[in-house]
Amino acid sequence: MTIDDKNHDLVEANRRAWSMASQWGADHRMNELETLMWRSERHPRGSSTICTLMLLDSVPEWDRLRAAHDWATKMIHRLRERVLEPLVPVGPPAWTVDPSFDLDYHLRRTQLPAPARMPELLAFAQSAAMAPFDRTRPLWEGTLIEGLPGGKAAYLLKLHHSLTDGVGSVQMLSLIQSRTSEHTPKDPLPEPVPSPDDPDAQSLAVDELNETIRRIPSAARGLLSAGARALLRPGAAADEALRLAASARRTIAPPPVAGSPLFRIRTGKSWRFGVFECELKDLKAAAKAASGSLNDAYVAVLLGGLRHYHEMFGYSLDEIPMAMPLSLRKADDPMGGNKFAGAMFAAPIGVVDPAERIAIIRGTVLSLRVEPALGSMEFAAPVVNRLPSALGAAAMRLGSAADISASNVPGIPYPVYMAGARIERAYPFGPLPGVAIMAAMVSHAGTCCFGLNCDGTAVPDVALLVQCMKEGLEEVLALGRGDEGSDTATED
């Protein structure tokens, strides 16, 4: 393939991505899941902030970086929109153009005092992550961090979860990144998506109420049809109800296992970040050796690390309550938004053999994916969202019954640059919704980047936890040492 062919393929790939990105934000209302995260937020314990910390091999060109952000905010209209709540909560909030949008408020630049190594960088990131968003502005912030050793830099992207999930944040970042360090001219921006006149809180409430009234006939027909089926086949209806109730107990209700005594006291008032990493091919080889997926091996790493951590304090646990978001995205879904469901289960922390641990996790996750109640929050959220927000906050705290939550997001598989600087690592940090540890992994350009967000009260020594996680990682990677170079394990 010639250089011209490669450039042509790159341009076409960028155009396809930009075409998909232009559809992000076409829906002018939050969905019910996003509404629940927005209204139930109680900062910092119930924060919905997600972050990505990228390490750069050099300081990017500021003018190019700013221009890329300006272009991206015009391509993704949501990045220039704020949230408008109806006067009364009769429906979801709307996204409306922020008339006072200021790119220089959202894109920032800071210099860390020397010596600014990873501990100092993480301290800055966790402090920035804990600062609440201005809820009257678009819900994102980007910060270029300079002053790292060797002329390197970092970039921190901070998003509100109601804006998008982990997959959406990777998609968003791809728009301000390039496969080359040289300047790549952007395609002309598409025509703005037509939007209704920006409503005020009162007119939005009226519109939502009218829409609800319009839906009443079809909802009534659905209830009558369901009622008729139940009358005609009462046994089948009862069996279906029992099946859904049992499924809800297995997926949504806290698992019947006691939490860790080490993590019993949590305040959520102090976030502490930790990171570690490994080669993607090595983790895939380990997963393949144990007949599991990449996600199974990742969870096995976390549980092995937690076992080592508890042993340091003289505790031996068989199981631990764990939460995991499961993506509901389809290949043809538009960019952005939130498409996931949460599930809780008893995780096998006491299983010493990493291959056996991966096998147990494999069976558990596969069974969770076919549970009928997996997406039940989709039906509960509309009801909760129309009640006082304190009840929504209480519903979101159900996840705090878990000691750890783990998320795995496929990242960009090839080298990328940001305004001339190569992105060497991309560490993800999820919110801390009452759990002791929120773990996340992003696979970036051949490296698995692990990010831990810990409740500082429950985990006072994050460095010790990271060291234990590295021990858990090493015992899992040892499975694949006889299968070097394997790259066939599935993502999930």
JSON list of N, CA and C in Angstrom, two decimals, residues 368-413:
[
{"chain": "A", "resi": 368, "resn": "LEU", "atom": "N", "xyz": [-25.30, -13.46, 33.71]},
{"chain": "A", "resi": 368, "resn": "LEU", "atom": "CA", "xyz": [-25.87, -12.14, 33.96]},
{"chain": "A", "resi": 368, "resn": "LEU", "atom": "C", "xyz": [-26.38, -11.51, 32.67]},
{"chain": "A", "resi": 369, "resn": "ARG", "atom": "N", "xyz": [-25.68, -11.74, 31.58]},
{"chain": "A", "resi": 369, "resn": "ARG", "atom": "CA", "xyz": [-26.05, -11.11, 30.31]},
{"chain": "A", "resi": 369, "resn": "ARG", "atom": "C", "xyz": [-27.39, -11.59, 29.77]},
{"chain": "A", "resi": 370, "resn": "VAL", "atom": "N", "xyz": [-27.85, -12.76, 30.20]},
{"chain": "A", "resi": 370, "resn": "VAL", "atom": "CA", "xyz": [-29.13, -13.28, 29.70]},
{"chain": "A", "resi": 370, "resn": "VAL", "atom": "C", "xyz": [-30.22, -13.19, 30.75]},
{"chain": "A", "resi": 371, "resn": "GLU", "atom": "N", "xyz": [-29.97, -12.50, 31.86]},
{"chain": "A", "resi": 371, "resn": "GLU", "atom": "CA", "xyz": [-30.99, -12.34, 32.89]},
{"chain": "A", "resi": 371, "resn": "GLU", "atom": "C", "xyz": [-32.12, -11.45, 32.37]},
{"chain": "A", "resi": 372, "resn": "PRO", "atom": "N", "xyz": [-33.38, -11.87, 32.53]},
{"chain": "A", "resi": 372, "resn": "PRO", "atom": "CA", "xyz": [-34.51, -11.06, 32.05]},
{"chain": "A", "resi": 372, "resn": "PRO", "atom": "C", "xyz": [-34.59, -9.68, 32.71]},
{"chain": "A", "resi": 373, "resn": "ALA", "atom": "N", "xyz": [-34.12, -9.57, 33.95]},
{"chain": "A", "resi": 373, "resn": "ALA", "atom": "CA", "xyz": [-34.25, -8.30, 34.68]},
{"chain": "A", "resi": 373, "resn": "ALA", "atom": "C", "xyz": [-33.06, -7.38, 34.48]},
{"chain": "A", "resi": 374, "resn": "LEU", "atom": "N", "xyz": [-32.12, -7.73, 33.59]},
{"chain": "A", "resi": 374, "resn": "LEU", "atom": "CA", "xyz": [-30.91, -6.94, 33.45]},
{"chain": "A", "resi": 374, "resn": "LEU", "atom": "C", "xyz": [-31.21, -5.48, 33.14]},
{"chain": "A", "resi": 375, "resn": "GLY", "atom": "N", "xyz": [-32.16, -5.22, 32.28]},
{"chain": "A", "resi": 375, "resn": "GLY", "atom": "CA", "xyz": [-32.49, -3.85, 31.91]},
{"chain": "A", "resi": 375, "resn": "GLY", "atom": "C", "xyz": [-33.68, -3.28, 32.66]},
{"chain": "A", "resi": 376, "resn": "SER", "atom": "N", "xyz": [-33.98, -3.83, 33.84]},
{"chain": "A", "resi": 376, "resn": "SER", "atom": "CA", "xyz": [-35.19, -3.42, 34.55]},
{"chain": "A", "resi": 376, "resn": "SER", "atom": "C", "xyz": [-35.16, -1.98, 35.02]},
{"chain": "A", "resi": 377, "resn": "MET", "atom": "N", "xyz": [-33.96, -1.42, 35.22]},
{"chain": "A", "resi": 377, "resn": "MET", "atom": "CA", "xyz": [-33.88, -0.02, 35.61]},
{"chain": "A", "resi": 377, "resn": "MET", "atom": "C", "xyz": [-34.49, 0.89, 34.55]},
{"chain": "A", "resi": 378, "resn": "GLU", "atom": "N", "xyz": [-34.50, 0.43, 33.30]},
{"chain": "A", "resi": 378, "resn": "GLU", "atom": "CA", "xyz": [-35.11, 1.19, 32.21]},
{"chain": "A", "resi": 378, "resn": "GLU", "atom": "C", "xyz": [-36.59, 1.43, 32.48]},
{"chain": "A", "resi": 379, "resn": "PHE", "atom": "N", "xyz": [-37.24, 0.47, 33.16]},
{"chain": "A", "resi": 379, "resn": "PHE", "atom": "CA", "xyz": [-38.67, 0.60, 33.44]},
{"chain": "A", "resi": 379, "resn": "PHE", "atom": "C", "xyz": [-38.92, 1.29, 34.78]},
{"chain": "A", "resi": 380, "resn": "ALA", "atom": "N", "xyz": [-37.97, 1.15, 35.71]},
{"chain": "A", "resi": 380, "resn": "ALA", "atom": "CA", "xyz": [-38.13, 1.78, 37.02]},
{"chain": "A", "resi": 380, "resn": "ALA", "atom": "C", "xyz": [-37.77, 3.25, 36.99]},
{"chain": "A", "resi": 381, "resn": "ALA", "atom": "N", "xyz": [-36.78, 3.62, 36.16]},
{"chain": "A", "resi": 381, "resn": "ALA", "atom": "CA", "xyz": [-36.29, 4.99, 36.15]},
{"chain": "A", "resi": 381, "resn": "ALA", "atom": "C", "xyz": [-37.37, 6.04, 35.86]},
{"chain": "A", "resi": 382, "resn": "PRO", "atom": "N", "xyz": [-38.28, 5.82, 34.88]},
{"chain": "A", "resi": 382, "resn": "PRO", "atom": "CA", "xyz": [-39.30, 6.84, 34.63]},
{"chain": "A", "resi": 382, "resn": "PRO", "atom": "C", "xyz": [-40.16, 7.14, 35.85]},
{"chain": "A", "resi": 383, "resn": "VAL", "atom": "N", "xyz": [-40.42, 6.14, 36.67]},
{"chain": "A", "resi": 383, "resn": "VAL", "atom": "CA", "xyz": [-41.21, 6.37, 37.87]},
{"chain": "A", "resi": 383, "resn": "VAL", "atom": "C", "xyz": [-40.39, 7.13, 38.91]},
{"chain": "A", "resi": 384, "resn": "VAL", "atom": "N", "xyz": [-39.17, 6.68, 39.14]},
{"chain": "A", "resi": 384, "resn": "VAL", "atom": "CA", "xyz": [-38.31, 7.31, 40.14]},
{"chain": "A", "resi": 384, "resn": "VAL", "atom": "C", "xyz": [-38.02, 8.76, 39.77]},
{"chain": "A", "resi": 385, "resn": "ASN", "atom": "N", "xyz": [-37.83, 9.03, 38.48]},
{"chain": "A", "resi": 385, "resn": "ASN", "atom": "CA", "xyz": [-37.46, 10.37, 38.03]},
{"chain": "A", "resi": 385, "resn": "ASN", "atom": "C", "xyz": [-38.56, 11.39, 38.24]},
{"chain": "A", "resi": 386, "resn": "ARG", "atom": "N", "xyz": [-39.78, 10.96, 38.46]},
{"chain": "A", "resi": 386, "resn": "ARG", "atom": "CA", "xyz": [-40.89, 11.88, 38.67]},
{"chain": "A", "resi": 386, "resn": "ARG", "atom": "C", "xyz": [-41.25, 12.03, 40.14]},
{"chain": "A", "resi": 387, "resn": "LEU", "atom": "N", "xyz": [-40.44, 11.43, 40.99]},
{"chain": "A", "resi": 387, "resn": "LEU", "atom": "CA", "xyz": [-40.59, 11.56, 42.43]},
{"chain": "A", "resi": 387, "resn": "LEU", "atom": "C", "xyz": [-39.53, 12.53, 42.95]},
{"chain": "A", "resi": 388, "resn": "PRO", "atom": "N", "xyz": [-39.61, 12.94, 44.20]},
{"chain": "A", "resi": 388, "resn": "PRO", "atom": "CA", "xyz": [-38.57, 13.82, 44.75]},
{"chain": "A", "resi": 388, "resn": "PRO", "atom": "C", "xyz": [-37.17, 13.22, 44.54]},
{"chain": "A", "resi": 389, "resn": "SER", "atom": "N", "xyz": [-36.21, 14.08, 44.24]},
{"chain": "A", "resi": 389, "resn": "SER", "atom": "CA", "xyz": [-34.89, 13.60, 43.86]},
{"chain": "A", "resi": 389, "resn": "SER", "atom": "C", "xyz": [-34.21, 12.80, 44.97]},
{"chain": "A", "resi": 390, "resn": "ALA", "atom": "N", "xyz": [-34.60, 13.03, 46.22]},
{"chain": "A", "resi": 390, "resn": "ALA", "atom": "CA", "xyz": [-34.00, 12.27, 47.32]},
{"chain": "A", "resi": 390, "resn": "ALA", "atom": "C", "xyz": [-34.31, 10.78, 47.18]},
{"chain": "A", "resi": 391, "resn": "LEU", "atom": "N", "xyz": [-35.47, 10.45, 46.63]},
{"chain": "A", "resi": 391, "resn": "LEU", "atom": "CA", "xyz": [-35.80, 9.04, 46.41]},
{"chain": "A", "resi": 391, "resn": "LEU", "atom": "C", "xyz": [-34.93, 8.46, 45.30]},
{"chain": "A", "resi": 392, "resn": "GLY", "atom": "N", "xyz": [-34.65, 9.25, 44.27]},
{"chain": "A", "resi": 392, "resn": "GLY", "atom": "CA", "xyz": [-33.75, 8.79, 43.22]},
{"chain": "A", "resi": 392, "resn": "GLY", "atom": "C", "xyz": [-32.35, 8.56, 43.77]},
{"chain": "A", "resi": 393, "resn": "ALA", "atom": "N", "xyz": [-31.90, 9.46, 44.66]},
{"chain": "A", "resi": 393, "resn": "ALA", "atom": "CA", "xyz": [-30.59, 9.28, 45.27]},
{"chain": "A", "resi": 393, "resn": "ALA", "atom": "C", "xyz": [-30.55, 8.00, 46.09]},
{"chain": "A", "resi": 394, "resn": "ALA", "atom": "N", "xyz": [-31.65, 7.69, 46.78]},
{"chain": "A", "resi": 394, "resn": "ALA", "atom": "CA", "xyz": [-31.72, 6.46, 47.57]},
{"chain": "A", "resi": 394, "resn": "ALA", "atom": "C", "xyz": [-31.66, 5.25, 46.66]},
{"chain": "A", "resi": 395, "resn": "ALA", "atom": "N", "xyz": [-32.35, 5.32, 45.51]},
{"chain": "A", "resi": 395, "resn": "ALA", "atom": "CA", "xyz": [-32.32, 4.20, 44.56]},
{"chain": "A", "resi": 395, "resn": "ALA", "atom": "C", "xyz": [-30.92, 3.98, 44.01]},
{"chain": "A", "resi": 396, "resn": "MET", "atom": "N", "xyz": [-30.21, 5.05, 43.72]},
{"chain": "A", "resi": 396, "resn": "MET", "atom": "CA", "xyz": [-28.85, 4.93, 43.20]},
{"chain": "A", "resi": 396, "resn": "MET", "atom": "C", "xyz": [-27.89, 4.38, 44.25]},
{"chain": "A", "resi": 397, "resn": "ARG", "atom": "N", "xyz": [-28.21, 4.56, 45.52]},
{"chain": "A", "resi": 397, "resn": "ARG", "atom": "CA", "xyz": [-27.34, 4.06, 46.58]},
{"chain": "A", "resi": 397, "resn": "ARG", "atom": "C", "xyz": [-27.44, 2.55, 46.75]},
{"chain": "A", "resi": 398, "resn": "LEU", "atom": "N", "xyz": [-28.35, 1.91, 46.03]},
{"chain": "A", "resi": 398, "resn": "LEU", "atom": "CA", "xyz": [-28.42, 0.45, 46.11]},
{"chain": "A", "resi": 398, "resn": "LEU", "atom": "C", "xyz": [-27.09, -0.17, 45.69]},
{"chain": "A", "resi": 399, "resn": "GLY", "atom": "N", "xyz": [-26.40, 0.48, 44.77]},
{"chain": "A", "resi": 399, "resn": "GLY", "atom": "CA", "xyz": [-25.12, -0.03, 44.32]},
{"chain": "A", "resi": 399, "resn": "GLY", "atom": "C", "xyz": [-24.04, 0.03, 45.38]},
{"chain": "A", "resi": 400, "resn": "SER", "atom": "N", "xyz": [-24.25, 0.83, 46.44]},
{"chain": "A", "resi": 400, "resn": "SER", "atom": "CA", "xyz": [-23.24, 0.95, 47.48]},
{"chain": "A", "resi": 400, "resn": "SER", "atom": "C", "xyz": [-23.14, -0.31, 48.32]},
{"chain": "A", "resi": 401, "resn": "ALA", "atom": "N", "xyz": [-24.05, -1.27, 48.12]},
{"chain": "A", "resi": 401, "resn": "ALA", "atom": "CA", "xyz": [-23.95, -2.55, 48.82]},
{"chain": "A", "resi": 401, "resn": "ALA", "atom": "C", "xyz": [-22.73, -3.33, 48.32]},
{"chain": "A", "resi": 402, "resn": "ALA", "atom": "N", "xyz": [-22.22, -2.97, 47.14]},
{"chain": "A", "resi": 402, "resn": "ALA", "atom": "CA", "xyz": [-21.03, -3.62, 46.61]},
{"chain": "A", "resi": 402, "resn": "ALA", "atom": "C", "xyz": [-19.78, -2.98, 47.20]},
{"chain": "A", "resi": 403, "resn": "ASP", "atom": "N", "xyz": [-18.74, -3.79, 47.37]},
{"chain": "A", "resi": 403, "resn": "ASP", "atom": "CA", "xyz": [-17.47, -3.26, 47.85]},
{"chain": "A", "resi": 403, "resn": "ASP", "atom": "C", "xyz": [-16.64, -2.69, 46.70]},
{"chain": "A", "resi": 404, "resn": "ILE", "atom": "N", "xyz": [-16.79, -3.27, 45.51]},
{"chain": "A", "resi": 404, "resn": "ILE", "atom": "CA", "xyz": [-16.02, -2.84, 44.36]},
{"chain": "A", "resi": 404, "resn": "ILE", "atom": "C", "xyz": [-16.90, -2.88, 43.12]},
{"chain": "A", "resi": 405, "resn": "SER", "atom": "N", "xyz": [-16.71, -1.93, 42.24]},
{"chain": "A", "resi": 405, "resn": "SER", "atom": "CA", "xyz": [-17.37, -1.92, 40.94]},
{"chain": "A", "resi": 405, "resn": "SER", "atom": "C", "xyz": [-16.28, -1.91, 39.88]},
{"chain": "A", "resi": 406, "resn": "ALA", "atom": "N", "xyz": [-16.50, -2.64, 38.78]},
{"chain": "A", "resi": 406, "resn": "ALA", "atom": "CA", "xyz": [-15.46, -2.77, 37.75]},
{"chain": "A", "resi": 406, "resn": "ALA", "atom": "C", "xyz": [-16.04, -2.52, 36.37]},
{"chain": "A", "resi": 407, "resn": "SER", "atom": "N", "xyz": [-15.37, -1.66, 35.61]},
{"chain": "A", "resi": 407, "resn": "SER", "atom": "CA", "xyz": [-15.80, -1.32, 34.26]},
{"chain": "A", "resi": 407, "resn": "SER", "atom": "C", "xyz": [-14.63, -1.55, 33.29]},
{"chain": "A", "resi": 408, "resn": "ASN", "atom": "N", "xyz": [-14.94, -2.05, 32.11]},
{"chain": "A", "resi": 408, "resn": "ASN", "atom": "CA", "xyz": [-13.93, -2.33, 31.09]},
{"chain": "A", "resi": 408, "resn": "ASN", "atom": "C", "xyz": [-14.38, -1.70, 29.78]},
{"chain": "A", "resi": 409, "resn": "VAL", "atom": "N", "xyz": [-13.58, -0.78, 29.25]},
{"chain": "A", "resi": 409, "resn": "VAL", "atom": "CA", "xyz": [-13.95, -0.03, 28.04]},
{"chain": "A", "resi": 409, "resn": "VAL", "atom": "C", "xyz": [-12.89, -0.25, 26.96]},
{"chain": "A", "resi": 410, "resn": "PRO", "atom": "N", "xyz": [-13.26, -0.78, 25.80]},
{"chain": "A", "resi": 410, "resn": "PRO", "atom": "CA", "xyz": [-12.28, -0.88, 24.70]},
{"chain": "A", "resi": 410, "resn": "PRO", "atom": "C", "xyz": [-11.83, 0.51, 24.27]},
{"chain": "A", "resi": 411, "resn": "GLY", "atom": "N", "xyz": [-10.54, 0.70, 24.19]},
{"chain": "A", "resi": 411, "resn": "GLY", "atom": "CA", "xyz": [-10.01, 2.00, 23.80]},
{"chain": "A", "resi": 411, "resn": "GLY", "atom": "C", "xyz": [-9.59, 2.04, 22.34]},
{"chain": "A", "resi": 412, "resn": "ILE", "atom": "N", "xyz": [-8.76, 2.98, 22.00]},
{"chain": "A", "resi": 412, "resn": "ILE", "atom": "CA", "xyz": [-8.29, 3.14, 20.63]},
{"chain": "A", "resi": 412, "resn": "ILE", "atom": "C", "xyz": [-7.11, 2.19, 20.42]},
{"chain": "A", "resi": 413, "resn": "PRO", "atom": "N", "xyz": [-7.15, 1.30, 19.43]},
{"chain": "A", "resi": 413, "resn": "PRO", "atom": "CA", "xyz": [-6.15, 0.24, 19.32]},
{"chain": "A", "resi": 413, "resn": "PRO", "atom": "C", "xyz": [-4.84, 0.65, 18.65]}
]
